[in-house]
Coordinates of C-alpha atoms and ligand atoms in Angstrom, one line a residue:
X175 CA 0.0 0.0 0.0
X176 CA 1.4 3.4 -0.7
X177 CA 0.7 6.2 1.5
X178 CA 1.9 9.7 1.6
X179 CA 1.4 13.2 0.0
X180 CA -2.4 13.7 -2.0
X181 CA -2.7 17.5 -2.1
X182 CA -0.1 20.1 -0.8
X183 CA -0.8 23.9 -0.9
X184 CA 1.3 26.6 1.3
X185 CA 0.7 30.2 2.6
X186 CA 2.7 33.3 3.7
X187 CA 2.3 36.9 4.9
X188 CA 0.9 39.6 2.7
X189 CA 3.8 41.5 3.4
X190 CA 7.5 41.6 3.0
X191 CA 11.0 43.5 4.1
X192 CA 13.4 43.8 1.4
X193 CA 17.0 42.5 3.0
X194 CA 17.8 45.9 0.5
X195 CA 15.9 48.1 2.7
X196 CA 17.0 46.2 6.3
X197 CA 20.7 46.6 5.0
X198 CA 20.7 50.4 4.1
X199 CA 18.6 51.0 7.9
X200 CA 21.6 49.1 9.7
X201 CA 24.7 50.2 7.3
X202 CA 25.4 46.7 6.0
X203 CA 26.6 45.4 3.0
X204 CA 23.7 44.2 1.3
X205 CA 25.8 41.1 -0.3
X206 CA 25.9 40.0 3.4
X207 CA 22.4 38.8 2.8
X208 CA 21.8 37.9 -0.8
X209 CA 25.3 36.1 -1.1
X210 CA 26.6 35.3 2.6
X211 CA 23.3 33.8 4.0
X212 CA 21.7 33.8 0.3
X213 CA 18.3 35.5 1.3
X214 CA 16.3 38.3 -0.4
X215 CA 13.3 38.9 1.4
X216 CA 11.3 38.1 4.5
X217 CA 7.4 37.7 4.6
X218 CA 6.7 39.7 7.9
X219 CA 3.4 38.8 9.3
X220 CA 0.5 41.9 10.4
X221 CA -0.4 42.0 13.6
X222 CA -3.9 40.6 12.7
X223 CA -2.1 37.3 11.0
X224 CA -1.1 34.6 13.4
X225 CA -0.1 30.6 12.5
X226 CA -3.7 29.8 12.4
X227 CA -5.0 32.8 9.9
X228 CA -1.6 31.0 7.9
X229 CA -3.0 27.6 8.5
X230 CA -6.7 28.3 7.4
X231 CA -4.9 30.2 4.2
X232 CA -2.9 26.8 3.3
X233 CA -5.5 24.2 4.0
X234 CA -8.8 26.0 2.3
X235 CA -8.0 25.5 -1.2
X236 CA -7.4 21.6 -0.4
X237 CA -10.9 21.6 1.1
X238 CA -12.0 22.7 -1.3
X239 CA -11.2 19.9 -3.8
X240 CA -12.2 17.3 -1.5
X241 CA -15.5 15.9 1.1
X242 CA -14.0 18.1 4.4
X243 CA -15.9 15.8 6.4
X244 CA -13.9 13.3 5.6
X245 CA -10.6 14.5 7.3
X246 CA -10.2 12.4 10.4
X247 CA -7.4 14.1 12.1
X248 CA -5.8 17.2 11.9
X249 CA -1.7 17.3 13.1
X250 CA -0.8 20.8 13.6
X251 CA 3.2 21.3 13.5
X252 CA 4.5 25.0 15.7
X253 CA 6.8 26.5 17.4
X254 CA 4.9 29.9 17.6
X255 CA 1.7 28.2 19.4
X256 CA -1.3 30.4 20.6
X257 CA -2.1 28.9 23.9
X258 CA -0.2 26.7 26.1
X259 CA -3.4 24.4 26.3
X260 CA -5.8 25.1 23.5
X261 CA -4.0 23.4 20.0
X262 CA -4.3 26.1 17.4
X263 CA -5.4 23.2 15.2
X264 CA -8.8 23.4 17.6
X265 CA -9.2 27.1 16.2
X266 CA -8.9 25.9 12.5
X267 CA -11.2 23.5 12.7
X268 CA -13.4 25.6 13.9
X269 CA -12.5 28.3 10.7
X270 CA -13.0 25.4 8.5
X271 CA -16.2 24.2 9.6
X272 CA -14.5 20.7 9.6
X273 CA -16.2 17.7 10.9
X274 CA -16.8 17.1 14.8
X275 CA -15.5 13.7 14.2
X276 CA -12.0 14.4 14.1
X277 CA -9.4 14.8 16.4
X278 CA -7.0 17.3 16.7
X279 CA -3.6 17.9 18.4
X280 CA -0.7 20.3 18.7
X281 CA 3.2 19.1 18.0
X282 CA 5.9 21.1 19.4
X283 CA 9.9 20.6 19.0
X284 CA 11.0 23.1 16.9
X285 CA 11.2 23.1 13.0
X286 CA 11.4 19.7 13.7
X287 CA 7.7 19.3 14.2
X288 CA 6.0 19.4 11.2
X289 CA 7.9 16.3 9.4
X290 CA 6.7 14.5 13.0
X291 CA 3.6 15.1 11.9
X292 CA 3.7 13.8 8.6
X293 CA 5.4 10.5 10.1
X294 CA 2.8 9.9 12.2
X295 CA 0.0 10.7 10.2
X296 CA 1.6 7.8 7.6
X297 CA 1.6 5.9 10.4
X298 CA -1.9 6.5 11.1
X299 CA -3.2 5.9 7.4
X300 CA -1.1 3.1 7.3
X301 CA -2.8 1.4 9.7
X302 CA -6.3 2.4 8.8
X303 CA -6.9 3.1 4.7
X304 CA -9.5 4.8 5.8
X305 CA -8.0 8.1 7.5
X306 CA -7.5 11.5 5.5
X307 CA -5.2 13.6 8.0
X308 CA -4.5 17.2 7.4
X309 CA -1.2 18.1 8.4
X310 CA -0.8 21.6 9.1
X311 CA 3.0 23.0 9.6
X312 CA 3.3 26.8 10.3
X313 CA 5.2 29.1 12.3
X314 CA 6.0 33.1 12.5
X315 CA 9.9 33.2 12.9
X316 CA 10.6 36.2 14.9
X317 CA 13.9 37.3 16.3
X318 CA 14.6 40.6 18.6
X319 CA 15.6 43.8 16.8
X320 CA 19.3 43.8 16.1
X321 CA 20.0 40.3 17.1
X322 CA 22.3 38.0 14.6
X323 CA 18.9 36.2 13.5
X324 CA 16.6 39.0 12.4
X325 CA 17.8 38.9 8.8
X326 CA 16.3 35.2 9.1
X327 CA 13.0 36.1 9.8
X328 CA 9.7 35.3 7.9
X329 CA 6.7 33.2 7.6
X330 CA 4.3 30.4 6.4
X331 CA 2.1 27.3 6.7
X332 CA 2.0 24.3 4.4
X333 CA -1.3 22.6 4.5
X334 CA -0.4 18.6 3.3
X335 CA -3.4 15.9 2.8
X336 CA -2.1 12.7 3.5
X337 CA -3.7 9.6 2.2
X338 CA -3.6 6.1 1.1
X339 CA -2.7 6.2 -2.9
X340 CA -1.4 9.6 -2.9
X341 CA -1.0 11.5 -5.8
X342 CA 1.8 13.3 -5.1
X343 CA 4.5 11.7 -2.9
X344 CA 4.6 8.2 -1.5
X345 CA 6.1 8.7 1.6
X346 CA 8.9 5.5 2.1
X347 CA 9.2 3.4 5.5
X348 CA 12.3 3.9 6.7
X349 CA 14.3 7.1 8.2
X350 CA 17.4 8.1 9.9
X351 CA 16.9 10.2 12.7
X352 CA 18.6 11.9 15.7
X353 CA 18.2 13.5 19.3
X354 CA 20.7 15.6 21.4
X355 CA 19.9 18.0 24.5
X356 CA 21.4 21.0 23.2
X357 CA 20.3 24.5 23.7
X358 CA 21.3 26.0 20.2
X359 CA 18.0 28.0 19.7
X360 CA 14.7 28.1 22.4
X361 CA 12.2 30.3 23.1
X362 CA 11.2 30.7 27.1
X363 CA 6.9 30.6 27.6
X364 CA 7.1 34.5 28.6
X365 CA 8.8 35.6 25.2
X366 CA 7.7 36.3 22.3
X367 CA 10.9 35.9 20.4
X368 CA 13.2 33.2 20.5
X369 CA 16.5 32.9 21.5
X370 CA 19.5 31.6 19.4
X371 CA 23.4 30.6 19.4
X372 CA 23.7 31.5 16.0
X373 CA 27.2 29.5 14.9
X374 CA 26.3 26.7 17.3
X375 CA 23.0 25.8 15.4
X376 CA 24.5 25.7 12.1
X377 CA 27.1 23.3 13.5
X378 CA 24.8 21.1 15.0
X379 CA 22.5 21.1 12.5
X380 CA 25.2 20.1 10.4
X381 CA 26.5 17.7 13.1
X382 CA 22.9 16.1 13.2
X383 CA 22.8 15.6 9.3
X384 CA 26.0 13.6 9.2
X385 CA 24.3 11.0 12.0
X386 CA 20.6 11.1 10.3
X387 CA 22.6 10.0 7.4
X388 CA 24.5 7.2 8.9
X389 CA 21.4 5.9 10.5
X390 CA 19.7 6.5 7.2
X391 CA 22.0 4.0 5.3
X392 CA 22.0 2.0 7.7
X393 CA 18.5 1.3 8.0
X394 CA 17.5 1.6 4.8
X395 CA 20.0 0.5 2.3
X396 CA 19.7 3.0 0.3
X397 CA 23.0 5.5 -1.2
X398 CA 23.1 8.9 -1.9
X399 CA 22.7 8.0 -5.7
X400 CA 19.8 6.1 -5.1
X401 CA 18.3 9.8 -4.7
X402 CA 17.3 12.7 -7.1
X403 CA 16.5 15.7 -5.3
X404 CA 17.7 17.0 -2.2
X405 CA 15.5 19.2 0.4
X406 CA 16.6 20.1 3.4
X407 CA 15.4 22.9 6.3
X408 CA 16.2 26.2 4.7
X409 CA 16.6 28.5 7.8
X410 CA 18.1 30.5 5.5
X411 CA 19.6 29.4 1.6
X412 CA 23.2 29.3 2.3
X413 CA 22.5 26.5 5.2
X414 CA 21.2 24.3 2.2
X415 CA 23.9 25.1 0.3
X416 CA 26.0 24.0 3.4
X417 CA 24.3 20.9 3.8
X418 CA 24.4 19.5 0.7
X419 CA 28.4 20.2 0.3
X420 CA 28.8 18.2 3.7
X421 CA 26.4 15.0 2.4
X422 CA 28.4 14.7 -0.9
X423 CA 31.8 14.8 1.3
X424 CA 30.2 12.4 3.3
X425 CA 29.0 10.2 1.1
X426 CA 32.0 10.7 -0.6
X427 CA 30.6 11.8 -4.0
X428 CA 31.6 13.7 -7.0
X429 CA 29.5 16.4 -8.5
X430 CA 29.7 19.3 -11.1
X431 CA 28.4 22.4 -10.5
X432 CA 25.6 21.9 -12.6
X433 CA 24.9 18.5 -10.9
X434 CA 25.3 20.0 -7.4
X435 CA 22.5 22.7 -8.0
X436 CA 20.3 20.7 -10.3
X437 CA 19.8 18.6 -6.9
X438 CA 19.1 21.7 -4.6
X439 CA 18.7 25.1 -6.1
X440 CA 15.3 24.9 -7.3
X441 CA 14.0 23.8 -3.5
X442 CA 15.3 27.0 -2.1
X443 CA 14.0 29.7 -4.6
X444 CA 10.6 30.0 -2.4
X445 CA 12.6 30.4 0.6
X446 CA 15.1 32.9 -0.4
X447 CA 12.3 35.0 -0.9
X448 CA 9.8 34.0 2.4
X449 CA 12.6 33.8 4.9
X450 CA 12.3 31.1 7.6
X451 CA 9.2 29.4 8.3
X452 CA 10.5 27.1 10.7
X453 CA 8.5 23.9 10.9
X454 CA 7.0 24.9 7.3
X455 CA 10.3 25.4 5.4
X456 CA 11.4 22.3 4.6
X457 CA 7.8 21.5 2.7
X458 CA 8.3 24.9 1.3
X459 CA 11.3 23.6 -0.4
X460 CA 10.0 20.7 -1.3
X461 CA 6.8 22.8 -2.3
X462 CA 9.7 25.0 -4.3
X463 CA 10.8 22.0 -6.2
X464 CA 8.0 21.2 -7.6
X465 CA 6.8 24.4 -8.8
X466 CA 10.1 25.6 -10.3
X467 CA 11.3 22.5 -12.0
X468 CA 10.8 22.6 -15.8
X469 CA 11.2 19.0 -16.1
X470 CA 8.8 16.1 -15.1
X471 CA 10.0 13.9 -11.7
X472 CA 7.6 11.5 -12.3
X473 CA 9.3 8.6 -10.2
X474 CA 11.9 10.1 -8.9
X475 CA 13.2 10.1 -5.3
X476 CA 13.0 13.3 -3.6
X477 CA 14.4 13.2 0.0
X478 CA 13.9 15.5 3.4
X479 CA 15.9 16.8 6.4
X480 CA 14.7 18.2 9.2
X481 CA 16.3 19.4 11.8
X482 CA 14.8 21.1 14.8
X483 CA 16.7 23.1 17.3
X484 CA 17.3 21.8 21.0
X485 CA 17.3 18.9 19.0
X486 CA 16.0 16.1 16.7
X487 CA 16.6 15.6 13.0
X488 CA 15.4 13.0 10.5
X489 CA 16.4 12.1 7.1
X490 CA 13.6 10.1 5.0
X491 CA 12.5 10.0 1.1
X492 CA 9.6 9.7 -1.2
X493 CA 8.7 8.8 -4.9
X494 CA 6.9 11.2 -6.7
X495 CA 3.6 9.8 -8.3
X496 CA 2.9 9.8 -11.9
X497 CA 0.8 12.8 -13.3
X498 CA 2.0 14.9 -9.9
X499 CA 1.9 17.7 -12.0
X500 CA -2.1 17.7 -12.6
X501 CA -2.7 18.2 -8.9
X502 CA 0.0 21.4 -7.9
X503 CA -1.6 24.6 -7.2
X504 CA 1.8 26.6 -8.7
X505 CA 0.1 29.2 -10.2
X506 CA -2.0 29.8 -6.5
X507 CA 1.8 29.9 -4.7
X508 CA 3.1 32.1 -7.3
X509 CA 0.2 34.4 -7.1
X510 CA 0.3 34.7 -3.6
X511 CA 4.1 35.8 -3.3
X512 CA 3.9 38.1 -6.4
X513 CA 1.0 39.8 -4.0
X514 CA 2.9 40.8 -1.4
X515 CA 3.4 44.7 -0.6
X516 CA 6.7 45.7 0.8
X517 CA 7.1 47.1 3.7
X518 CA 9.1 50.2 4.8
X519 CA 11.5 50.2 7.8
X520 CA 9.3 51.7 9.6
X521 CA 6.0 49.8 9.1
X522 CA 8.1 46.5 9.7
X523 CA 9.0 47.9 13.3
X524 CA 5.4 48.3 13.9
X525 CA 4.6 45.2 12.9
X526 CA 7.3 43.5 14.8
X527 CA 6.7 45.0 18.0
X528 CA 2.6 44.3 18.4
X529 CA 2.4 40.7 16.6
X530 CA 1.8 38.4 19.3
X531 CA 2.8 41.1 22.0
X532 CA -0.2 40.6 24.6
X533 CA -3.1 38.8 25.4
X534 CA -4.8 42.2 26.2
X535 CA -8.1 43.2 25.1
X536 CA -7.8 44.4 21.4
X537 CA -9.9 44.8 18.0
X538 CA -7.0 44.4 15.5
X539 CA -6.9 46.6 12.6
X540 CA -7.2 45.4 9.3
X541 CA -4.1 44.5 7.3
X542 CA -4.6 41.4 6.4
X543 CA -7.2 41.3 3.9
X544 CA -7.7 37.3 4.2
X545 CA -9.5 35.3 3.6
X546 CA -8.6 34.2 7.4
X547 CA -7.5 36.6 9.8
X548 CA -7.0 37.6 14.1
X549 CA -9.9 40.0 14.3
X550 CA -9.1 40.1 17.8
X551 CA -8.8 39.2 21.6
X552 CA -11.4 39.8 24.2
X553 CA -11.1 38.2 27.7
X554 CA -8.0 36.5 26.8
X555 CA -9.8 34.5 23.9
X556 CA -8.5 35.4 20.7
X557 CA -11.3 36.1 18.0
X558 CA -10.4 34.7 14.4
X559 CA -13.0 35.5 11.0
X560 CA -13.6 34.9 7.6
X561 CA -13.3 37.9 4.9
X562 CA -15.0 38.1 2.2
X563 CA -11.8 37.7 -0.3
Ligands
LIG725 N1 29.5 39.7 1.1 C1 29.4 38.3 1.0 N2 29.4 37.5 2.1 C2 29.4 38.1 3.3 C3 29.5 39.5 3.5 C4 29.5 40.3 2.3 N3 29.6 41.6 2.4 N4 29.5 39.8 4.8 C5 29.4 38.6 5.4 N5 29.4 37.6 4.5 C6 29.3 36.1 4.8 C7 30.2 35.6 5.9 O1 31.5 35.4 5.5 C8 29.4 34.4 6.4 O2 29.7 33.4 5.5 P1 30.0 31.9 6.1 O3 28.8 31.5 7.0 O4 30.2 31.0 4.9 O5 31.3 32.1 7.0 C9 27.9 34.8 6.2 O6 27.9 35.9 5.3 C10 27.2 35.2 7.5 O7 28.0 36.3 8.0 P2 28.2 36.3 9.6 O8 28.7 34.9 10.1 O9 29.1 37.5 9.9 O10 26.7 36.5 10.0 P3 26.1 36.6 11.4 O11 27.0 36.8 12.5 O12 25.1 37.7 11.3 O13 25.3 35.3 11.7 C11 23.9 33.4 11.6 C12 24.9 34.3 10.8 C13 24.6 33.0 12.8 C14 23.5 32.2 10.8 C15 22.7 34.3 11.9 O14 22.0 34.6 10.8 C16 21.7 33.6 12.9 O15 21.9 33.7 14.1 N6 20.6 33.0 12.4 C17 19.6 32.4 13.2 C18 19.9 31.0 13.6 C19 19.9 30.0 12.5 O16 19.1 30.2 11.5 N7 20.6 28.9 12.6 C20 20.6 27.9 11.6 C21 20.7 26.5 12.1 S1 19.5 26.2 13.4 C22 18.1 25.9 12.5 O17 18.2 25.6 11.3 C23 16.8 26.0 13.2 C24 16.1 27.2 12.8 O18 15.3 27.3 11.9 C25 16.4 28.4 13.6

């Protein structure tokens, strides 16, 4: 039985920062960015846009193309959580008008989360046919002002439908994966922002990608020319980059140029230009592959890594299915990103300093046109609606 990938759509902000306009405010050279960590933009997220107004933007358009009522359980992947008890996957059900007879639950550890969630709800279908889980990964990456990670800031949910005969991805048994109690990157309940040892990640994220890879090979059998395409977690592009030069040492490997980026490149040109999305980037990428690839994968092995701070990594692949390409909602991605108004220096600081700032009572003013936004929070609840776009 195959199980994996059926429908896949992502959202992001309706806004962006121009690492042009960031680097003039501080006085940096603005090839610090574009070349040295390879990003362009950031999607910066209005104070009435949260994880769950990102989540109800992702998974709609797959509702829409299938019975809602038959999604059995819904897996939402954070790091930027609403509410230490309710799972923000309880107010998009509620958005979505989806069946009572669902379940719902929240999975934290970092970017690590959302490819949890897509393991277990294989798991699930595998063991009942019958299931249609909606896997929901999104997260608002936000950093203080001038710390080292506020050029890596952005935004974004992928919504994935995971089924039994899927008709994107089969998802394959068999992964490598990782733990180590580190304390690379963390954010404490009372902050807002998290907090990061900048180096120290990217070494242990390397670190972890080496060992995900031995217990990959291991376990499964399977060498690094037994796979096509390459996506990784894409804090930022020039990580990827890193990556990948340290698996084809590792697997000890030769590559041209042409070879090296015809296996990568196209899986970060989404998140050069959205930022980090935490536990939604490395579907981004993968979500970036498929809609900037002139060629057809049809069959081809695609693999993942992701690595969440703190932290716990996995390595694990999937086939693409044949006519993958009827089912992508490229033009709705492209669309979305094209949209997006750019903030000024100014704007961006006053969006970063009331998103998710306080539980207090507040009607939100409207920047987010929709069609899913925070209208507000009254009595500590938070109020989400539907607009009419
Ligand atoms: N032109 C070209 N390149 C330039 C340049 C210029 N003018 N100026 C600097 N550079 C290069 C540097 O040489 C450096 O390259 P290398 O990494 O290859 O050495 C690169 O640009 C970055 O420069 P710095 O090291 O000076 O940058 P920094 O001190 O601002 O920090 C960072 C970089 C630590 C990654 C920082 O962006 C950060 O803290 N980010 C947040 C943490 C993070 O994303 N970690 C990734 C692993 S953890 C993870 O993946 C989980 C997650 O999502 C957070």
């Amino acid at each position: 039985m195959k199980v994996g990938i059926d429908l896949l759509h992502f959202a992001t902000a309706n806004y962006y920062l121009g690492l042009d306009t960031f680097a003039a405010e501080k006085n940096i050279d603005v090839d610090k960015f574009y070349v040295g960590i390879g990003q362009e933009k950031m999607s910066i997220a209005s104070p009435d846009e949260d994880i769950v107004s990102l989540a109800a933007k992702a998974a709609a358009p797959i509702l829409q193309k299938i019975d809602s009522n038959e999604i059995s359980a819904v897996l939402f992947a954070t790091e930027s959580g609403v509410d230490q008890s309710k799972s923000a996957g309880v107010f998009l059900h509620g958005l979505l008008n989806l069946s009572n007879r669902c379940r719902i639950v929240e999975f934290k550890q970092a970017c690590y989360a959302g490819a949890a969630a897509l393991q277990m709800a294989t798991a699930l279908v595998r063991a009942n046919p019958k299931e249609k889980i909606l896997v929901i990964a999104a997260d608002v990456a936000k950093y203080d002002l001038d710390t080292s990670g506020e050029a890596t800031q952005g935004c974004g949910a992928v919504a994935m439908l995971i089924t039994e005969a899927p008709r994107i991805l089969e998802i394959e048994p068999g992964s490598g994966y990782y733990t180590d109690d580190v304390m690379d990157f963390w954010r404490p309940n009372s902050r807002t922002t998290a907090l990061v040892d900048g180096k120290y990640s990217t070494k242990v994220y390397l670190n972890s990608l080496k060992q995900v890879w031995e217990h990959f090979t291991e376990s499964t059998g399977k060498s690094f020319t037994d796979i096509d395409y390459f996506c990784y977690h894409i804090p930022f592009t020039k990580m990827a980059e890193k990556a990948h030069q340290t698996l084809v040492r590792k697997a000890g490997v030769k590559l041209t140029q042409a070879q090296f980026q015809a296996q990568t490149l196209p899986g970060q040109l989404y998140n050069r230009i959205i930022g980090n999305s935490y536990s939604a980037s490395l579907f981004i990428s993968f979500i970036s592959l498929l809609d900037n690839l002139t060629e057809n994968i049809e069959n081809k092995r695609v693999s993942f890594f992701s690595y969440g701070s703190g932290c716990v990594a996995e390595f694990f692949t999937g086939v693409m299915q044949p006519g993958y390409q009827s089912v992508l909602m490229t033009e709705n991605h492209k669309a979305q990103i094209d949209k997006r108004i750019p903030l000024t220096y100014t704007q961006y600081l006053e969006f970063h300093q009331q998103m998710g700032a306080s539980d207090e009572n507040v009607t939100l003013n409207i920047n987010n046109p929709g069609p899913y936004r925070l209208a507000g929070i009254k009595d500590h609840k938070r109020y989400y609606e539907k607009t009419d776009q």
